[in-house]
Amino acid sequence: MAERPYIVGNWKMHGTRAMLSEARAIDRAAQRNMRVEVAVAPPFTLIHAVHREVEQIAVGAQDCHTATEGAHTGDISAAMVADAGAKFVILGHSERRENHAESNSVVREKAEAALEAGLNLIICCGESAETRDKGKAESFVLQQLRASLPEIENPAERLTVAYEPIWAIGTGNTATPDDVAAMHAKIRGLLVELFGEEAGAAIRILYGGSVKPDNARELMALPDVDGALVGGASLSADSFMGIALAAAEAAD
Ligand code: PGA
């Protein structure tokens, strides 16, 4: 566990301006719990509004295009989300890999564009139930992550990795503590191999997949788990900040 856990809410395709009051409540609670670094990634349409409402928490995007601008109807570039107030972008989430056929190389190109625009990265990886059942979870995740990561200066500051087993996302099934610890140790090994001992040890690795206030403490106390990427439970300030509180307790 990092000294200051990093708890990120991924609102996915949820939220209209009615959610701004929730963002304010999250921000107020984050100001009372400085032991934890809190951030939210609302839909594109709310990035600027949330950014204007909050003081403590960082705001991020859930995707960006590989190009800076151009004839790409309906797409949004990294420079645009940065201009709207985003400080980071989540890339390679399994829902984007599945729903938009995003390959590892597309994720890497998006990551390069995001770095260029000054955004920090949360790069997601995770295996399907089928891959885990075949005993190939670790080799799959390491290969996926290796192929999705960009070349990066200051990786400890700019890169976060999120391990999210697909079968745990939105299902209420979390991976067992042993499985999470084993995967995070493997990911740590890869980061050390790629970025060296010091940076590799400092890059934060988040766990995601049905993290809730009642399971967060056990998960956050595991070695090499530096925080959480939270979907459903980040939509209410109460449950999201319950997770942040559990993470703070686990770090004590
Ligand atoms: P969940 O989603 O917390 O709703 O399982 C996590 C994620 O997809 O980032």
mmCIF file of C-alpha atoms and ligand atoms in Angstrom:
data_model
loop_
_atom_site.group_PDB
_atom_site.id
_atom_site.type_symbol
_atom_site.label_atom_id
_atom_site.label_comp_id
_atom_site.label_asym_id
_atom_site.label_seq_id
_atom_site.Cartn_x
_atom_site.Cartn_y
_atom_site.Cartn_z
ATOM 1 C CA MET A 1 0.000 0.000 0.000
ATOM 2 C CA ALA A 2 1.319 3.422 -0.955
ATOM 3 C CA GLU A 3 1.672 5.908 1.875
ATOM 4 C CA ARG A 4 -1.141 7.944 0.371
ATOM 5 C CA PRO A 5 -3.697 5.650 -1.293
ATOM 6 C CA TYR A 6 -5.150 6.800 -4.611
ATOM 7 C CA ILE A 7 -8.909 6.298 -4.973
ATOM 8 C CA VAL A 8 -10.367 7.055 -8.401
ATOM 9 C CA GLY A 9 -14.045 7.068 -9.339
ATOM 10 C CA ASN A 10 -14.925 6.000 -12.871
ATOM 11 C CA TRP A 11 -18.443 7.267 -13.463
ATOM 12 C CA LYS A 12 -18.661 5.541 -16.878
ATOM 13 C CA MET A 13 -21.760 6.672 -18.825
ATOM 14 C CA HIS A 14 -23.520 7.937 -15.718
ATOM 15 C CA GLY A 15 -24.271 11.459 -14.695
ATOM 16 C CA THR A 16 -25.944 14.662 -15.746
ATOM 17 C CA ARG A 17 -25.561 18.033 -14.053
ATOM 18 C CA ALA A 18 -27.698 16.620 -11.242
ATOM 19 C CA MET A 19 -24.545 14.726 -10.199
ATOM 20 C CA LEU A 20 -22.640 17.940 -9.483
ATOM 21 C CA SER A 21 -23.927 17.944 -5.919
ATOM 22 C CA GLU A 22 -22.397 14.469 -5.484
ATOM 23 C CA ALA A 23 -19.087 15.756 -6.843
ATOM 24 C CA ARG A 24 -19.194 18.603 -4.310
ATOM 25 C CA ALA A 25 -19.924 16.141 -1.501
ATOM 26 C CA ILE A 26 -16.987 13.959 -2.598
ATOM 27 C CA ASP A 27 -14.757 17.037 -2.680
ATOM 28 C CA ARG A 28 -15.797 18.142 0.811
ATOM 29 C CA ALA A 29 -15.186 14.674 2.210
ATOM 30 C CA ALA A 30 -11.798 14.533 0.452
ATOM 31 C CA GLN A 31 -10.832 17.781 2.179
ATOM 32 C CA ARG A 32 -11.565 16.103 5.517
ATOM 33 C CA ASN A 33 -9.568 12.981 4.593
ATOM 34 C CA MET A 34 -6.245 14.215 3.295
ATOM 35 C CA ARG A 35 -4.673 10.803 3.983
ATOM 36 C CA VAL A 36 -6.086 9.702 0.636
ATOM 37 C CA GLU A 37 -5.753 11.158 -2.859
ATOM 38 C CA VAL A 38 -9.202 11.200 -4.457
ATOM 39 C CA ALA A 39 -10.119 11.757 -8.102
ATOM 40 C CA VAL A 40 -13.135 11.281 -10.351
ATOM 41 C CA ALA A 41 -13.506 10.641 -14.074
ATOM 42 C CA PRO A 42 -16.997 11.809 -15.067
ATOM 43 C CA PRO A 43 -18.338 11.610 -18.632
ATOM 44 C CA PHE A 44 -16.851 14.165 -21.058
ATOM 45 C CA THR A 45 -19.925 16.384 -20.711
ATOM 46 C CA LEU A 46 -19.288 16.939 -16.999
ATOM 47 C CA ILE A 47 -15.510 17.363 -16.896
ATOM 48 C CA HIS A 48 -15.540 21.135 -17.038
ATOM 49 C CA ALA A 49 -18.475 21.524 -14.683
ATOM 50 C CA VAL A 50 -16.989 19.164 -12.079
ATOM 51 C CA HIS A 51 -13.605 20.856 -12.430
ATOM 52 C CA ARG A 52 -15.243 24.192 -11.602
ATOM 53 C CA GLU A 53 -17.111 22.810 -8.602
ATOM 54 C CA VAL A 54 -14.252 21.090 -6.781
ATOM 55 C CA GLU A 55 -11.155 22.309 -4.960
ATOM 56 C CA GLN A 56 -9.401 19.238 -3.668
ATOM 57 C CA ILE A 57 -10.012 16.334 -6.006
ATOM 58 C CA ALA A 58 -8.584 15.927 -9.509
ATOM 59 C CA VAL A 59 -10.874 15.429 -12.483
ATOM 60 C CA GLY A 60 -10.071 13.072 -15.335
ATOM 61 C CA ALA A 61 -11.469 11.691 -18.576
ATOM 62 C CA GLN A 62 -12.405 8.115 -19.438
ATOM 63 C CA ASP A 63 -10.897 8.106 -22.931
ATOM 64 C CA CYS A 64 -9.282 10.320 -25.561
ATOM 65 C CA HIS A 65 -8.482 10.120 -29.254
ATOM 66 C CA THR A 66 -5.049 9.347 -30.674
ATOM 67 C CA ALA A 67 -5.000 12.618 -32.662
ATOM 68 C CA THR A 68 -4.898 16.191 -31.381
ATOM 69 C CA GLU A 69 -7.637 17.397 -33.717
ATOM 70 C CA GLY A 70 -9.081 16.573 -37.113
ATOM 71 C CA ALA A 71 -11.993 15.111 -39.020
ATOM 72 C CA HIS A 72 -13.113 12.599 -36.388
ATOM 73 C CA THR A 73 -16.816 13.177 -35.866
ATOM 74 C CA GLY A 74 -17.908 12.511 -32.326
ATOM 75 C CA ASP A 75 -14.411 12.036 -30.919
ATOM 76 C CA ILE A 76 -12.636 14.032 -28.232
ATOM 77 C CA SER A 77 -8.902 14.694 -28.059
ATOM 78 C CA ALA A 78 -6.566 14.710 -25.070
ATOM 79 C CA ALA A 79 -5.908 18.417 -25.586
ATOM 80 C CA MET A 80 -9.664 19.056 -25.381
ATOM 81 C CA VAL A 81 -10.140 17.224 -22.095
ATOM 82 C CA ALA A 82 -7.050 18.927 -20.693
ATOM 83 C CA ASP A 83 -8.539 22.272 -21.732
ATOM 84 C CA ALA A 84 -11.770 21.330 -19.938
ATOM 85 C CA GLY A 85 -9.849 20.771 -16.696
ATOM 86 C CA ALA A 86 -8.886 17.091 -16.819
ATOM 87 C CA LYS A 87 -5.572 16.194 -15.230
ATOM 88 C CA PHE A 88 -5.543 12.519 -16.203
ATOM 89 C CA VAL A 89 -7.207 10.030 -18.497
ATOM 90 C CA ILE A 90 -8.237 6.419 -17.992
ATOM 91 C CA LEU A 91 -7.150 4.368 -21.018
ATOM 92 C CA GLY A 92 -7.592 0.749 -22.020
ATOM 93 C CA HIS A 93 -10.585 0.043 -19.802
ATOM 94 C CA SER A 94 -11.991 -3.377 -20.689
ATOM 95 C CA GLU A 95 -15.325 -1.808 -21.662
ATOM 96 C CA ARG A 96 -13.537 0.284 -24.283
ATOM 97 C CA ARG A 97 -11.418 -2.641 -25.405
ATOM 98 C CA GLU A 98 -14.623 -4.684 -25.859
ATOM 99 C CA ASN A 99 -17.178 -2.100 -27.014
ATOM 100 C CA HIS A 100 -14.820 -0.203 -29.309
ATOM 101 C CA ALA A 101 -12.406 -2.960 -30.272
ATOM 102 C CA GLU A 102 -9.466 -1.031 -28.825
ATOM 103 C CA SER A 103 -6.250 -2.971 -29.290
ATOM 104 C CA ASN A 104 -3.151 -2.639 -27.138
ATOM 105 C CA SER A 105 -1.484 -0.533 -29.820
ATOM 106 C CA VAL A 106 -4.445 1.865 -29.955
ATOM 107 C CA VAL A 107 -4.281 2.206 -26.166
ATOM 108 C CA ARG A 108 -0.557 2.948 -26.455
ATOM 109 C CA GLU A 109 -1.132 5.585 -29.145
ATOM 110 C CA LYS A 110 -3.834 7.216 -27.035
ATOM 111 C CA ALA A 111 -1.449 7.207 -24.085
ATOM 112 C CA GLU A 112 1.204 8.960 -26.175
ATOM 113 C CA ALA A 113 -1.332 11.599 -27.227
ATOM 114 C CA ALA A 114 -2.413 12.077 -23.612
ATOM 115 C CA LEU A 115 1.157 12.537 -22.376
ATOM 116 C CA GLU A 116 1.764 15.056 -25.139
ATOM 117 C CA ALA A 117 -1.284 17.006 -23.936
ATOM 118 C CA GLY A 118 0.089 17.034 -20.382
ATOM 119 C CA LEU A 119 -2.314 14.463 -18.947
ATOM 120 C CA ASN A 120 -1.343 11.741 -16.516
ATOM 121 C CA LEU A 121 -2.356 8.181 -17.313
ATOM 122 C CA ILE A 122 -4.325 5.389 -15.699
ATOM 123 C CA ILE A 123 -3.741 2.385 -17.946
ATOM 124 C CA CYS A 124 -6.088 -0.554 -17.334
ATOM 125 C CA CYS A 125 -5.440 -4.233 -17.795
ATOM 126 C CA GLY A 126 -7.308 -7.383 -16.824
ATOM 127 C CA GLU A 127 -8.220 -10.874 -17.946
ATOM 128 C CA SER A 128 -11.555 -12.493 -18.787
ATOM 129 C CA ALA A 129 -13.016 -15.356 -16.721
ATOM 130 C CA GLU A 130 -12.174 -17.733 -19.566
ATOM 131 C CA THR A 131 -8.505 -16.719 -19.545
ATOM 132 C CA ARG A 132 -8.335 -17.126 -15.767
ATOM 133 C CA ASP A 133 -10.009 -20.537 -15.937
ATOM 134 C CA LYS A 134 -7.350 -21.634 -18.401
ATOM 135 C CA GLY A 135 -4.656 -20.632 -15.902
ATOM 136 C CA LYS A 136 -3.383 -17.899 -18.224
ATOM 137 C CA ALA A 137 -4.410 -14.791 -16.278
ATOM 138 C CA GLU A 138 -0.920 -13.623 -15.341
ATOM 139 C CA SER A 139 0.723 -14.145 -18.710
ATOM 140 C CA PHE A 140 -2.225 -12.475 -20.464
ATOM 141 C CA VAL A 141 -2.236 -9.405 -18.210
ATOM 142 C CA LEU A 142 1.523 -8.902 -18.399
ATOM 143 C CA GLN A 143 1.511 -9.156 -22.177
ATOM 144 C CA GLN A 144 -1.488 -6.816 -22.454
ATOM 145 C CA LEU A 145 0.087 -4.238 -20.168
ATOM 146 C CA ARG A 146 3.524 -4.402 -21.796
ATOM 147 C CA ALA A 147 1.940 -3.786 -25.207
ATOM 148 C CA SER A 148 -0.310 -0.956 -23.945
ATOM 149 C CA LEU A 149 2.318 1.147 -22.155
ATOM 150 C CA PRO A 150 3.887 4.119 -23.930
ATOM 151 C CA GLU A 151 7.449 5.308 -23.600
ATOM 152 C CA ILE A 152 7.281 7.730 -20.749
ATOM 153 C CA GLU A 153 9.494 10.117 -18.829
ATOM 154 C CA ASN A 154 8.861 10.428 -15.081
ATOM 155 C CA PRO A 155 6.692 7.303 -15.010
ATOM 156 C CA ALA A 156 6.344 7.394 -11.224
ATOM 157 C CA GLU A 157 4.582 10.736 -11.483
ATOM 158 C CA ARG A 158 2.666 10.317 -14.684
ATOM 159 C CA LEU A 159 1.624 6.680 -14.837
ATOM 160 C CA THR A 160 -0.806 4.637 -12.749
ATOM 161 C CA VAL A 161 -1.757 1.066 -13.638
ATOM 162 C CA ALA A 162 -5.181 -0.382 -12.819
ATOM 163 C CA TYR A 163 -5.665 -4.146 -12.626
ATOM 164 C CA GLU A 164 -9.317 -4.935 -13.231
ATOM 165 C CA PRO A 165 -10.284 -8.547 -13.862
ATOM 166 C CA ILE A 166 -13.159 -8.310 -16.345
ATOM 167 C CA TRP A 167 -15.280 -10.844 -14.471
ATOM 168 C CA ALA A 168 -15.104 -8.700 -11.325
ATOM 169 C CA ILE A 169 -16.325 -5.468 -12.937
ATOM 170 C CA GLY A 170 -19.887 -4.582 -11.963
ATOM 171 C CA THR A 171 -20.622 -8.144 -10.878
ATOM 172 C CA GLY A 172 -20.180 -8.007 -7.112
ATOM 173 C CA ASN A 173 -17.458 -10.682 -7.440
ATOM 174 C CA THR A 174 -14.055 -9.490 -6.356
ATOM 175 C CA ALA A 175 -10.912 -11.459 -6.961
ATOM 176 C CA THR A 176 -9.619 -13.246 -3.870
ATOM 177 C CA PRO A 177 -7.001 -11.354 -1.846
ATOM 178 C CA ASP A 178 -4.439 -14.005 -2.809
ATOM 179 C CA ASP A 179 -5.162 -13.608 -6.517
ATOM 180 C CA VAL A 180 -5.038 -9.821 -6.306
ATOM 181 C CA ALA A 181 -1.757 -9.879 -4.381
ATOM 182 C CA ALA A 182 -0.232 -12.366 -6.834
ATOM 183 C CA MET A 183 -1.230 -10.319 -9.881
ATOM 184 C CA HIS A 184 -0.099 -7.026 -8.395
ATOM 185 C CA ALA A 185 3.287 -8.554 -7.547
ATOM 186 C CA LYS A 186 3.668 -9.689 -11.172
ATOM 187 C CA ILE A 187 2.684 -6.241 -12.448
ATOM 188 C CA ARG A 188 5.187 -4.657 -10.052
ATOM 189 C CA GLY A 189 7.851 -6.958 -11.459
ATOM 190 C CA LEU A 190 7.058 -5.836 -15.002
ATOM 191 C CA LEU A 191 7.141 -2.146 -14.034
ATOM 192 C CA VAL A 192 10.538 -2.611 -12.373
ATOM 193 C CA GLU A 193 11.805 -4.415 -15.472
ATOM 194 C CA LEU A 194 10.577 -1.621 -17.766
ATOM 195 C CA PHE A 195 11.286 1.481 -15.705
ATOM 196 C CA GLY A 196 13.969 0.456 -13.218
ATOM 197 C CA GLU A 197 13.954 -0.308 -9.529
ATOM 198 C CA GLU A 198 13.100 3.126 -8.173
ATOM 199 C CA ALA A 199 10.401 4.249 -10.607
ATOM 200 C CA GLY A 200 8.978 0.735 -10.914
ATOM 201 C CA ALA A 201 8.489 0.593 -7.160
ATOM 202 C CA ALA A 202 6.849 4.032 -7.041
ATOM 203 C CA ILE A 203 4.282 3.639 -9.843
ATOM 204 C CA ARG A 204 0.867 3.163 -8.286
ATOM 205 C CA ILE A 205 -1.070 -0.002 -9.031
ATOM 206 C CA LEU A 206 -4.820 0.202 -8.389
ATOM 207 C CA TYR A 207 -7.223 -2.694 -8.043
ATOM 208 C CA GLY A 208 -10.646 -2.379 -9.658
ATOM 209 C CA GLY A 209 -13.704 -4.604 -9.876
ATOM 210 C CA SER A 210 -16.617 -4.411 -7.424
ATOM 211 C CA VAL A 211 -14.696 -2.473 -4.786
ATOM 212 C CA LYS A 212 -17.172 -1.433 -2.068
ATOM 213 C CA PRO A 213 -16.827 0.117 1.396
ATOM 214 C CA ASP A 214 -17.134 -3.322 3.020
ATOM 215 C CA ASN A 215 -14.405 -5.078 1.026
ATOM 216 C CA ALA A 216 -12.065 -2.116 0.470
ATOM 217 C CA ARG A 217 -10.097 -2.399 3.684
ATOM 218 C CA GLU A 218 -8.993 -5.980 3.044
ATOM 219 C CA LEU A 219 -8.125 -5.271 -0.602
ATOM 220 C CA MET A 220 -6.318 -2.002 0.113
ATOM 221 C CA ALA A 221 -4.183 -3.617 2.820
ATOM 222 C CA LEU A 222 -2.619 -6.028 0.304
ATOM 223 C CA PRO A 223 0.997 -5.540 -0.759
ATOM 224 C CA ASP A 224 1.382 -3.622 -4.036
ATOM 225 C CA VAL A 225 -2.241 -2.422 -3.948
ATOM 226 C CA ASP A 226 -1.891 1.358 -3.908
ATOM 227 C CA GLY A 227 -5.534 2.290 -4.282
ATOM 228 C CA ALA A 228 -8.723 1.496 -6.178
ATOM 229 C CA LEU A 229 -10.475 2.265 -9.435
ATOM 230 C CA VAL A 230 -14.137 2.317 -8.467
ATOM 231 C CA GLY A 231 -17.122 2.151 -10.813
ATOM 232 C CA GLY A 232 -20.613 1.697 -9.357
ATOM 233 C CA ALA A 233 -19.689 2.645 -5.806
ATOM 234 C CA SER A 234 -18.211 5.985 -6.956
ATOM 235 C CA LEU A 235 -21.627 7.310 -7.979
ATOM 236 C CA SER A 236 -22.591 8.128 -4.419
ATOM 237 C CA ALA A 237 -20.379 10.271 -2.201
ATOM 238 C CA ASP A 238 -21.259 8.097 0.802
ATOM 239 C CA SER A 239 -20.095 4.810 -0.653
ATOM 240 C CA PHE A 240 -17.150 6.321 -2.540
ATOM 241 C CA MET A 241 -15.805 8.105 0.495
ATOM 242 C CA GLY A 242 -16.489 4.993 2.584
ATOM 243 C CA ILE A 243 -13.930 3.316 0.334
ATOM 244 C CA ALA A 244 -11.526 6.241 0.767
ATOM 245 C CA LEU A 245 -11.888 5.958 4.542
ATOM 246 C CA ALA A 246 -11.235 2.206 4.444
ATOM 247 C CA ALA A 247 -8.128 2.851 2.320
ATOM 248 C CA ALA A 248 -6.870 5.399 4.854
ATOM 249 C CA GLU A 249 -7.377 2.868 7.646
ATOM 250 C CA ALA A 250 -5.587 0.169 5.684
ATOM 251 C CA ALA A 251 -2.627 2.525 5.152
ATOM 252 C CA ASP A 252 -2.275 3.311 8.876
HETATM 253 P P1 PGA B 1 -17.147 -1.548 -10.642
HETATM 254 O O1 PGA B 1 -16.324 -0.986 -11.917
HETATM 255 O O2 PGA B 1 -16.525 -0.917 -9.426
HETATM 256 O O3 PGA B 1 -18.558 -1.082 -10.886
HETATM 257 O O4 PGA B 1 -16.997 -3.016 -10.655
HETATM 258 C C1 PGA B 1 -14.932 -0.799 -11.852
HETATM 259 C C2 PGA B 1 -14.429 -0.281 -13.172
HETATM 260 O O5 PGA B 1 -14.887 -0.745 -14.221
HETATM 261 O O6 PGA B 1 -13.552 0.611 -13.198
#
